[in-house]
Amino acid sequence: MDRDRLKQVHQTELSESRLNEEFVLWLRTKGPSWLLMALIAVGVYMGLLRWKQHKRAYVEQGWTAFLEARLPGSFEDVAERYADIPGLPLQAKRQAADTLLRAVQAGRALGADPTLTDLPLTLTDEQRLEYLDRADRLFREVLEADDQSLAMTLHAVSALNGRAVVAESRGDLEPARSLYEQAAQRAEPYYPKLAQRALARAARVGDYAQTVSLPTREQLPDQPEPESLDPVVIEEVLRDLLPTVEVGGG
């Protein structure tokens, strides 16, 4: 029994020794390669996390710059600087064009400070044409990116409506009507309500085409001379009915 027990112990020790030697041999031959692969995997994982954090911060920075922009030039800078953020360049260009149109509608120069009386506040004819040209260019750039997808529908419809407004402001009524109809056609598959609104605007294009001019003072008709007012005469039979007012102090 003792010999058998000793033999089993000896065989166990030999097996463990063989395993240790094989493990040491594996560490010497293949261990560094596996360790290097593990380190590379950890490095790739950490790099991916770092890249995602940087990307998230970059996107937040771009939209923050968009929210802080006020003038068309600032919006155009955002569109150029963050051109790789999905949706941001198109939104920035649309906002720049809308700001230009609002300035034309209000007749006020962009950046004009009402507290500074030495600077002109009213939009000149040259500025008006310049603003309309810039707005039309920005809307066209938005339309150039239209791939007829659902994601681009709102951008495209807004740009087509914007170009129609520019055409109306220039007095080009037929191009304006055509652009409104194109906006309706683009919106119909996804946004029927927007299509109906665009068609309604197309139908009313000529409603405000008439130029309104106020008459001059010379063109106004002569006012009649004011009639003289006769004094009020109270009939004698009514005097007794009037209240008596006592004048004087007592």
XYZ file of N, CA and C in Angstrom:
750
model
N 0.826 -1.198 0.000
C 0.000 0.000 0.000
C 0.860 1.247 0.000
N 1.914 1.253 0.826
C 2.781 2.427 0.893
C 3.471 2.667 -0.425
N 3.872 1.539 -1.079
C 4.552 1.724 -2.360
C 3.595 2.290 -3.412
N 2.400 1.778 -3.424
C 1.422 2.301 -4.386
C 1.138 3.780 -4.129
N 1.018 4.107 -2.833
C 0.744 5.506 -2.479
C 1.895 6.395 -2.915
N 3.096 5.963 -2.677
C 4.278 6.740 -3.063
C 4.360 6.879 -4.580
N 3.990 5.793 -5.271
C 4.028 5.838 -6.722
C 3.025 6.860 -7.277
N 1.835 6.898 -6.676
C 0.827 7.871 -7.117
C 1.275 9.303 -6.859
N 1.862 9.512 -5.684
C 2.357 10.852 -5.349
C 3.452 11.276 -6.318
N 4.328 10.319 -6.644
C 5.429 10.629 -7.547
C 4.913 10.974 -8.942
N 3.910 10.213 -9.399
C 3.340 10.482 -10.714
C 2.642 11.847 -10.739
N 1.969 12.175 -9.626
C 1.315 13.491 -9.534
C 2.323 14.627 -9.602
N 3.420 14.441 -8.890
C 4.462 15.463 -8.896
C 5.064 15.620 -10.284
N 5.232 14.476 -10.983
C 5.778 14.550 -12.336
C 4.810 15.283 -13.282
N 3.511 14.998 -13.100
C 2.516 15.665 -13.951
C 2.497 17.176 -13.708
N 2.517 17.557 -12.422
C 2.520 18.989 -12.101
C 3.796 19.649 -12.602
N 4.890 18.966 -12.484
C 6.150 19.526 -12.959
C 6.119 19.716 -14.466
N 5.531 18.695 -15.154
C 5.438 18.797 -16.617
C 4.548 19.972 -17.021
N 3.428 20.122 -16.284
C 2.525 21.250 -16.576
C 3.210 22.584 -16.338
N 3.939 22.687 -15.268
C 4.671 23.927 -14.976
C 5.684 24.229 -16.059
N 6.367 23.176 -16.504
C 7.361 23.391 -17.556
C 6.708 23.820 -18.857
N 5.553 23.202 -19.164
C 4.849 23.585 -20.385
C 4.323 25.011 -20.289
N 3.838 25.379 -19.093
C 3.328 26.751 -18.921
C 4.454 27.766 -19.043
N 5.599 27.426 -18.418
C 6.752 28.325 -18.523
C 7.205 28.436 -19.970
N 7.200 27.288 -20.680
C 7.589 27.314 -22.078
C 6.616 28.151 -22.907
N 5.287 28.012 -22.591
C 4.279 28.817 -23.309
C 4.490 30.303 -23.055
N 4.802 30.636 -21.779
C 5.043 32.045 -21.459
C 6.256 32.576 -22.218
N 7.253 31.750 -22.350
C 8.472 32.200 -23.017
C 8.277 32.342 -24.526
N 7.474 31.456 -25.096
C 7.324 31.470 -26.557
C 6.120 32.293 -27.024
N 4.928 31.958 -26.533
C 3.702 32.617 -27.009
C 3.157 33.656 -26.045
N 3.608 33.650 -24.823
C 3.089 34.589 -23.822
C 3.230 36.045 -24.219
N 4.442 36.475 -24.656
C 4.582 37.893 -25.035
C 3.640 38.316 -26.151
N 3.401 37.419 -27.106
C 2.495 37.767 -28.212
C 1.075 37.981 -27.712
N 0.607 37.040 -26.853
C -0.736 37.188 -26.294
C -0.844 38.416 -25.402
N 0.191 38.671 -24.639
C 0.180 39.865 -23.792
C 0.143 41.126 -24.629
N 0.898 41.138 -25.726
C 0.886 42.292 -26.610
C -0.492 42.488 -27.235
N -1.123 41.381 -27.640
C -2.461 41.475 -28.217
C -3.463 41.998 -27.201
N -3.331 41.552 -25.953
C -4.236 42.041 -24.910
C -4.040 43.532 -24.678
N -2.772 43.971 -24.658
C -2.498 45.395 -24.470
C -3.029 46.224 -25.629
N -2.898 45.680 -26.838
C -3.428 46.392 -28.006
C -4.948 46.515 -27.917
N -5.612 45.417 -27.491
C -7.075 45.454 -27.363
C -7.507 46.483 -26.334
N -6.807 46.514 -25.205
C -7.130 47.511 -24.174
C -6.892 48.921 -24.702
N -5.780 49.082 -25.434
C -5.493 50.406 -25.990
C -6.538 50.853 -26.988
N -6.987 49.919 -27.849
C -8.030 50.261 -28.821
C -9.329 50.626 -28.112
N -9.674 49.885 -27.078
C -10.907 50.163 -26.336
C -10.839 51.539 -25.673
N -9.704 51.845 -25.042
C -9.558 53.151 -24.397
C -9.563 54.276 -25.433
N -8.915 54.019 -26.578
C -8.920 55.027 -27.629
C -10.314 55.280 -28.179
N -11.104 54.208 -28.301
C -12.472 54.357 -28.783
C -13.316 55.174 -27.814
N -13.148 54.902 -26.518
C -13.867 55.693 -25.522
C -13.468 57.159 -25.582
N -12.164 57.391 -25.734
C -11.673 58.770 -25.791
C -12.202 59.483 -27.035
N -12.255 58.753 -28.159
C -12.748 59.353 -29.395
C -14.230 59.692 -29.275
N -15.021 58.804 -28.653
C -16.446 59.074 -28.474
C -16.662 60.301 -27.587
N -15.864 60.425 -26.534
C -15.989 61.593 -25.664
C -15.628 62.872 -26.420
N -14.566 62.799 -27.216
C -14.163 63.967 -28.002
C -15.237 64.321 -29.031
N -15.816 63.299 -29.680
C -16.854 63.540 -30.672
C -18.080 64.170 -30.037
N -18.456 63.683 -28.855
C -19.618 64.240 -28.165
C -19.365 65.699 -27.787
N -18.174 65.982 -27.284
C -17.844 67.360 -26.918
C -17.807 68.260 -28.158
N -17.327 67.726 -29.268
C -17.254 68.497 -30.517
C -18.651 68.835 -31.023
N -19.565 67.882 -30.965
C -20.940 68.128 -31.409
C -21.607 69.157 -30.507
N -21.432 69.030 -29.202
C -22.001 70.001 -28.269
C -21.427 71.396 -28.522
N -20.140 71.456 -28.821
C -19.516 72.748 -29.106
C -20.108 73.381 -30.364
N -20.355 72.560 -31.386
C -20.934 73.084 -32.619
C -22.334 73.634 -32.425
N -23.194 72.906 -31.722
C -24.556 73.380 -31.507
C -24.592 74.566 -30.554
N -23.658 74.616 -29.621
C -23.570 75.797 -28.753
C -23.204 77.034 -29.557
N -22.254 76.881 -30.487
C -21.892 78.003 -31.351
C -23.077 78.439 -32.208
N -23.885 77.491 -32.648
C -25.083 77.824 -33.435
C -26.078 78.618 -32.593
N -26.303 78.202 -31.362
C -27.267 78.890 -30.502
C -26.781 80.283 -30.112
N -25.484 80.476 -30.076
C -24.939 81.776 -29.685
C -24.818 82.733 -30.866
N -24.928 82.245 -32.092
C -24.809 83.099 -33.270
C -26.028 84.014 -33.386
N -25.809 85.188 -33.933
C -26.891 86.153 -34.097
C -26.974 86.692 -35.531
N -25.841 86.956 -36.158
C -25.828 87.538 -37.486
C -25.629 86.459 -38.547
N -26.045 86.724 -39.792
C -25.880 85.718 -40.851
C -24.451 85.257 -41.030
N -23.493 86.188 -40.937
C -22.099 85.795 -41.080
C -21.668 84.799 -40.025
N -22.176 84.949 -38.809
C -21.841 84.009 -37.733
C -22.409 82.629 -38.023
N -23.633 82.585 -38.531
C -24.223 81.291 -38.881
C -23.455 80.621 -40.022
N -23.007 81.406 -40.987
C -22.224 80.832 -42.083
C -20.893 80.297 -41.578
N -20.271 80.976 -40.617
C -19.029 80.481 -40.025
C -19.257 79.141 -39.327
N -20.376 79.028 -38.619
C -20.700 77.768 -37.950
C -20.871 76.652 -38.970
N -21.569 76.953 -40.076
C -21.784 75.947 -41.110
C -20.478 75.478 -41.721
N -19.521 76.380 -41.860
C -18.235 76.017 -42.454
C -17.331 75.295 -41.460
N -17.335 75.769 -40.211
C -16.422 75.202 -39.214
C -16.850 73.813 -38.771
N -18.159 73.589 -38.703
C -18.672 72.297 -38.229
C -19.425 71.591 -39.360
N -18.805 71.550 -40.528
C -19.453 70.966 -41.706
C -19.662 69.464 -41.583
N -18.930 68.809 -40.663
C -19.034 67.354 -40.537
C -20.047 66.910 -39.490
N -20.743 67.848 -38.848
C -21.782 67.482 -37.892
C -23.101 67.335 -38.640
N -23.725 66.182 -38.618
C -24.951 65.967 -39.401
C -26.049 66.974 -39.037
N -26.592 67.610 -40.051
C -27.718 68.516 -39.863
C -27.347 69.944 -39.492
N -26.211 70.145 -38.858
C -25.867 71.482 -38.379
C -25.579 72.462 -39.511
N -24.784 72.123 -40.515
C -24.521 73.106 -41.577
C -25.788 73.570 -42.292
N -26.697 72.637 -42.578
C -27.933 73.015 -43.259
C -28.796 73.913 -42.382
N -28.884 73.574 -41.100
C -29.668 74.394 -40.181
C -29.068 75.785 -40.043
N -27.743 75.872 -39.997
C -27.085 77.172 -39.871
C -27.299 78.026 -41.121
N -27.237 77.422 -42.295
C -27.467 78.179 -43.530
C -28.910 78.658 -43.622
N -29.837 77.818 -43.238
C -31.238 78.235 -43.241
C -31.457 79.397 -42.282
N -30.853 79.325 -41.110
C -31.029 80.387 -40.128
C -30.413 81.688 -40.623
N -29.272 81.607 -41.286
C -28.642 82.803 -41.847
C -29.549 83.437 -42.899
N -30.112 82.611 -43.782
C -31.002 83.132 -44.817
C -32.271 83.724 -44.210
N -32.837 83.065 -43.214
C -34.043 83.592 -42.561
C -33.760 84.939 -41.895
N -32.586 85.075 -41.296
C -32.224 86.347 -40.659
C -32.137 87.459 -41.693
N -31.594 87.157 -42.858
C -31.521 88.151 -43.929
C -32.917 88.540 -44.406
N -33.815 87.561 -44.548
C -35.179 87.874 -44.991
C -35.930 88.719 -43.960
N -35.726 88.408 -42.689
C -36.390 89.210 -41.652
C -35.898 90.652 -41.681
N -34.625 90.840 -41.956
C -34.095 92.201 -42.050
C -34.717 92.940 -43.228
N -34.916 92.236 -44.353
C -35.549 92.858 -45.517
C -36.995 93.215 -45.199
N -37.714 92.311 -44.551
C -39.111 92.570 -44.222
C -39.256 93.718 -43.237
N -38.318 93.820 -42.300
C -38.373 94.906 -41.317
C -37.791 96.201 -41.859
N -37.014 96.124 -42.957
C -36.384 97.317 -43.511
C -35.287 97.874 -42.639
N -34.662 97.007 -41.832
C -33.617 97.446 -40.901
C -32.308 96.769 -41.259
N -31.245 97.544 -41.227
C -29.923 96.998 -41.518
C -29.484 96.072 -40.390
N -28.837 94.999 -40.736
C -28.359 94.049 -39.734
C -27.260 94.669 -38.891
N -27.337 94.438 -37.599
C -26.325 94.956 -36.696
C -26.493 96.419 -36.354
N -27.559 97.057 -36.857
C -27.772 98.469 -36.554
C -28.172 98.639 -35.101
N -27.535 99.580 -34.446
C -27.805 99.856 -33.034
C -28.666 101.106 -32.924
N -29.918 100.983 -32.451
C -30.779 102.167 -32.367
C -30.228 103.254 -31.460
N -29.333 102.925 -30.534
C -28.793 103.927 -29.628
C -27.717 104.782 -30.278
N -27.209 104.340 -31.431
C -26.179 105.102 -32.139
C -26.840 105.839 -33.296
N -27.065 107.128 -33.086
C -27.806 107.908 -34.085
C -26.953 108.250 -35.295
N -25.632 108.086 -35.228
C -24.795 108.447 -36.371
C -24.723 107.337 -37.403
N -25.333 106.159 -37.118
C -25.323 105.047 -38.062
C -26.711 104.892 -38.676
N -26.778 104.615 -39.992
C -28.100 104.447 -40.630
C -28.772 103.170 -40.162
N -30.052 103.289 -39.846
C -30.815 102.133 -39.395
C -31.672 101.556 -40.512
N -32.105 102.414 -41.431
C -32.984 101.967 -42.508
C -32.182 101.240 -43.568
N -32.759 100.151 -44.077
C -32.105 99.359 -45.109
C -32.147 100.117 -46.435
N -31.000 100.287 -47.060
C -30.945 100.950 -48.355
C -31.338 99.971 -49.463
N -31.586 100.507 -50.652
C -31.940 99.641 -51.783
C -30.809 98.681 -52.119
N -29.567 99.156 -52.039
C -28.427 98.285 -52.330
C -28.313 97.164 -51.297
N -28.502 97.518 -50.022
C -28.451 96.493 -48.978
C -29.589 95.489 -49.144
N -30.756 95.980 -49.510
C -31.898 95.077 -49.696
C -31.607 94.045 -50.779
N -31.081 94.476 -51.910
C -30.742 93.555 -52.987
C -29.643 92.591 -52.560
N -28.675 93.106 -51.813
C -27.582 92.246 -51.335
C -28.115 91.173 -50.386
N -28.982 91.558 -49.464
C -29.542 90.596 -48.515
C -30.350 89.522 -49.244
N -31.128 89.936 -50.243
C -31.922 88.966 -50.990
C -31.030 88.000 -51.769
N -29.962 88.514 -52.349
C -29.040 87.647 -53.093
C -28.366 86.641 -52.160
N -27.943 87.112 -50.994
C -27.291 86.204 -50.042
C -28.263 85.136 -49.551
N -29.479 85.537 -49.245
C -30.472 84.575 -48.778
C -30.765 83.532 -49.850
N -30.908 83.971 -51.098
C -31.191 83.033 -52.184
C -30.025 82.067 -52.374
N -28.802 82.558 -52.267
C -27.633 81.683 -52.400
C -27.609 80.623 -51.304
N -27.901 81.020 -50.077
C -27.890 80.067 -48.968
C -28.989 79.018 -49.134
N -30.162 79.435 -49.557
C -31.238 78.470 -49.778
C -30.867 77.492 -50.899
N -30.202 77.983 -51.943
C -29.783 77.097 -53.031
C -28.746 76.089 -52.552
N -27.856 76.505 -51.672
C -26.860 75.580 -51.133
C -27.523 74.476 -50.321
N -28.587 74.815 -49.604
C -29.331 73.790 -48.872
C -29.969 72.808 -49.837
N -30.547 73.311 -50.915
C -31.211 72.438 -51.885
C -30.216 71.543 -52.618
N -28.995 72.001 -52.777
C -27.985 71.171 -53.442
C -27.680 69.903 -52.659
N -27.930 69.928 -51.348
C -27.676 68.746 -50.516
C -28.886 67.830 -50.416
N -29.985 68.175 -51.098
C -31.207 67.371 -50.994
C -31.040 66.064 -51.764
N -31.169 64.951 -51.063
C -31.097 63.624 -51.687
C -32.472 62.959 -51.750
N -33.535 63.741 -51.588
C -34.914 63.262 -51.665
C -35.263 62.293 -50.529
N -34.514 62.308 -49.468
C -34.779 61.426 -48.335
C -35.719 62.114 -47.356
N -36.251 61.323 -46.423
C -37.125 61.884 -45.389
C -36.363 62.861 -44.503
N -35.121 62.547 -44.191
C -34.330 63.408 -43.309
C -34.106 64.794 -43.916
N -34.105 64.885 -45.236
C -33.845 66.163 -45.900
C -35.121 66.912 -46.246
N -36.269 66.336 -45.979
C -37.518 66.940 -46.443
C -37.747 68.325 -45.853
N -37.646 68.452 -44.554
C -37.913 69.751 -43.922
C -36.917 70.805 -44.379
N -35.651 70.420 -44.518
C -34.657 71.370 -45.016
C -35.013 71.825 -46.428
N -35.374 70.876 -47.279
C -35.665 71.215 -48.667
C -36.926 72.063 -48.784
N -37.978 71.697 -48.063
C -39.228 72.462 -48.121
C -39.014 73.882 -47.615
N -38.270 74.012 -46.536
C -37.994 75.344 -46.002
C -37.189 76.181 -46.991
N -36.206 75.551 -47.643
C -35.385 76.281 -48.608
C -36.199 76.698 -49.828
N -37.085 75.825 -50.312
C -37.926 76.178 -51.455
C -38.882 77.319 -51.104
N -39.486 77.257 -49.927
C -40.350 78.359 -49.488
C -39.547 79.649 -49.340
N -38.321 79.525 -48.824
C -37.480 80.705 -48.676
C -37.134 81.336 -50.013
N -36.802 80.503 -51.002
C -36.513 81.044 -52.330
C -37.760 81.693 -52.931
N -38.929 81.135 -52.631
C -40.170 81.738 -53.121
C -40.379 83.127 -52.510
N -40.087 83.259 -51.227
C -40.220 84.558 -50.570
C -39.247 85.563 -51.182
N -38.032 85.112 -51.482
C -37.061 85.992 -52.122
C -37.586 86.453 -53.475
N -38.141 85.527 -54.243
C -38.686 85.890 -55.550
C -39.843 86.879 -55.409
N -40.713 86.666 -54.435
C -41.811 87.614 -54.192
C -41.270 88.989 -53.841
N -40.227 89.029 -53.013
C -39.652 90.310 -52.605
C -39.048 91.046 -53.790
N -38.600 90.302 -54.787
C -38.054 90.927 -55.995
C -39.140 91.289 -57.000
N -40.374 90.833 -56.756
C -41.456 91.078 -57.694
C -41.578 90.026 -58.770
N -40.841 88.920 -58.643
C -40.912 87.833 -59.621
C -42.012 86.862 -59.187
N -43.239 87.126 -59.611
C -44.379 86.393 -59.089
C -44.474 84.978 -59.641
N -44.249 84.786 -60.931
C -44.365 83.444 -61.502
C -43.291 82.494 -60.959
N -42.012 82.914 -60.887
C -41.027 82.039 -60.231
C -41.380 81.733 -58.782
N -41.953 82.707 -58.084
C -42.349 82.473 -56.695
C -43.443 81.422 -56.619
N -44.435 81.524 -57.499
C -45.511 80.536 -57.506
C -44.968 79.140 -57.826
N -44.056 79.059 -58.772
C -43.466 77.769 -59.134
C -42.689 77.160 -57.970
N -41.974 77.990 -57.231
C -41.197 77.481 -56.094
C -42.114 76.993 -54.976
N -43.205 77.699 -54.738
C -44.169 77.226 -53.742
C -44.750 75.872 -54.151
N -45.041 75.711 -55.428
C -45.573 74.439 -55.904
C -44.540 73.324 -55.784
N -43.274 73.652 -56.034
C -42.223 72.653 -55.835
C -42.115 72.256 -54.367
N -42.263 73.230 -53.477
C -42.226 72.932 -52.048
C -43.377 72.008 -51.661
N -44.546 72.246 -52.239
C -45.697 71.384 -51.950
C -45.455 69.967 -52.462
N -44.897 69.855 -53.652
C -44.618 68.537 -54.217
C -43.573 67.785 -53.390
N -42.575 68.504 -52.893
C -41.527 67.869 -52.077
C -42.064 67.428 -50.721
N -43.010 68.179 -50.173
C -43.512 67.871 -48.837
C -44.622 66.827 -48.849
N -45.318 66.669 -49.964
C -46.518 65.838 -50.015
C -46.326 64.412 -49.499
N -45.269 63.676 -49.864
C -45.175 62.282 -49.416
C -45.041 62.125 -47.901
N -44.453 63.108 -47.236
C -44.166 62.963 -45.807
C -44.953 63.949 -44.939
N -45.188 65.154 -45.429
C -45.845 66.193 -44.623
C -46.963 66.842 -45.447
N -48.129 66.198 -45.522
C -49.232 66.747 -46.330
C -49.679 68.135 -45.875
N -49.642 68.415 -44.594
C -50.062 69.728 -44.098
C -49.156 70.831 -44.639
N -47.856 70.565 -44.667
C -46.931 71.549 -45.232
C -47.191 71.737 -46.719
N -47.542 70.661 -47.398
C -47.856 70.767 -48.826
C -49.077 71.658 -49.048
N -50.116 71.492 -48.235
C -51.308 72.321 -48.364
C -50.992 73.795 -48.092
N -50.141 74.029 -47.116
C -49.786 75.413 -46.799
C -49.017 76.056 -47.954
N -48.112 75.289 -48.566
C -47.345 75.827 -49.688
C -48.246 76.120 -50.885
N -49.206 75.235 -51.145
C -50.145 75.478 -52.247
C -51.008 76.706 -51.978
N -51.395 76.888 -50.725
C -52.188 78.072 -50.376
C -51.384 79.353 -50.604
N -50.119 79.315 -50.276
C -49.275 80.491 -50.513
C -49.064 80.717 -52.001
N -48.974 79.628 -52.774
C -48.845 79.770 -54.222
C -50.082 80.437 -54.820
N -51.247 80.121 -54.283
C -52.494 80.711 -54.795
C -52.619 82.184 -54.439
N -51.902 82.637 -53.396
C -52.020 84.034 -52.958
C -50.826 84.881 -53.372
N -50.031 84.377 -54.303
C -48.814 85.109 -54.670
C -49.127 86.514 -55.163
N -50.172 86.666 -56.007
C -50.453 87.972 -56.591
C -51.271 88.897 -55.713
N -51.648 88.460 -54.524
C -52.529 89.281 -53.685
C -51.861 90.565 -53.222
N -50.568 90.510 -53.030
C -49.867 91.683 -52.481
C -48.928 92.292 -53.508
N -49.221 92.058 -54.780
C -48.338 92.586 -55.824
C -48.615 94.042 -56.148
N -49.809 94.552 -55.780
C -50.148 95.921 -56.093
C -49.339 96.889 -55.230
N -48.801 97.877 -55.878
C -48.043 98.894 -55.159
C -49.002 99.902 -54.543
N -48.864 100.129 -53.278
C -49.732 101.062 -52.559
C -49.019 102.401 -52.432
N -49.668 103.461 -52.890
C -49.095 104.808 -52.789
C -50.117 105.712 -52.119
N -49.662 106.482 -51.189
C -50.536 107.407 -50.471
C -50.604 108.722 -51.227
N -51.772 109.364 -51.261
C -51.894 110.644 -51.981
C -51.118 111.748 -51.266
N -50.652 112.693 -52.054
C -49.952 113.841 -51.480
C -50.960 114.832 -50.931
N -50.466 115.839 -50.258
C -51.362 116.852 -49.689
C -52.113 117.592 -50.794
N -51.424 117.831 -51.928
C -52.078 118.538 -53.022
C -53.189 117.704 -53.647
N -53.063 116.363 -53.571
C -54.063 115.496 -54.174
C -55.294 115.293 -53.296
N -55.205 115.673 -52.053
C -56.343 115.507 -51.158
C -57.424 116.512 -51.509
N -58.699 116.152 -51.399
C -59.780 117.110 -51.693
C -59.817 118.222 -50.649
N -60.295 119.386 -51.111
C -60.395 120.519 -50.196
C -61.447 120.241 -49.128
N -61.085 120.578 -47.913
C -62.035 120.395 -46.821
C -63.029 121.553 -46.801
N -64.294 121.279 -46.554
C -65.292 122.372 -46.505
C -65.051 123.281 -45.305
N -65.455 124.530 -45.484
C -65.323 125.489 -44.399
C -66.237 125.081 -43.250
N -65.764 125.212 -42.024
C -66.622 124.851 -40.881
C -67.828 125.778 -40.787
N -68.965 125.203 -40.551
C -70.192 125.979 -40.437
C -70.226 126.740 -39.112
N -70.769 127.954 -39.166
C -70.897 128.747 -37.948
C -72.015 128.183 -37.085
N -71.787 128.188 -35.810
C -72.763 127.636 -34.875
C -73.626 128.751 -34.317
N -74.917 128.583 -34.459
C -75.861 129.571 -33.917
C -76.037 129.338 -32.427
N -76.245 130.431 -31.653
C -76.458 130.246 -30.212
C -77.752 129.509 -29.929
N -77.749 128.808 -28.821
C -78.932 128.043 -28.438
C -79.994 129.006 -27.914
N -81.191 128.867 -28.459
C -82.307 129.721 -28.050
C -83.292 128.864 -27.276
N -83.626 129.291 -26.078
C -84.560 128.555 -25.232
C -85.924 129.223 -25.313
N -86.898 128.424 -25.644
C -88.251 128.948 -25.739
C -88.714 129.429 -24.370
N -89.554 130.482 -24.377
C -90.035 131.067 -23.140
C -90.834 130.077 -22.316
N -91.562 129.181 -22.995
C -92.419 128.255 -22.245
C -91.581 127.215 -21.495
N -90.285 127.040 -21.885
C -89.434 126.049 -21.249
C -88.565 126.624 -20.145
N -88.516 127.983 -20.042
C -87.620 128.577 -19.050
C -88.006 128.176 -17.632
N -89.332 128.087 -17.383
C -89.769 127.750 -16.028
C -89.375 126.333 -15.620
N -89.094 125.487 -16.602
C -88.722 124.108 -16.296
C -87.239 123.951 -15.976
N -86.432 124.956 -16.299
C -84.994 124.867 -16.054
C -84.691 125.088 -14.589
N -83.719 124.408 -14.040
C -83.380 124.646 -12.626
C -82.772 126.007 -12.418
N -83.059 126.598 -11.282
C -82.552 127.932 -10.958
C -81.226 127.790 -10.241
N -80.235 128.493 -10.719
C -78.873 128.451 -10.129
C -78.638 129.761 -9.407
N -78.408 129.700 -8.119
C -78.151 130.877 -7.322
C -76.655 131.165 -7.326
N -76.326 132.372 -7.655
C -74.935 132.810 -7.720
C -74.678 133.795 -6.615
N -73.574 133.638 -5.917
C -73.248 134.552 -4.829
C -72.933 133.820 -3.571
N -72.456 134.480 -2.595
C -72.110 133.852 -1.336
C -73.080 134.229 -0.258
N -73.169 133.488 0.726
C -74.084 133.776 1.782
C -73.437 133.714 3.121
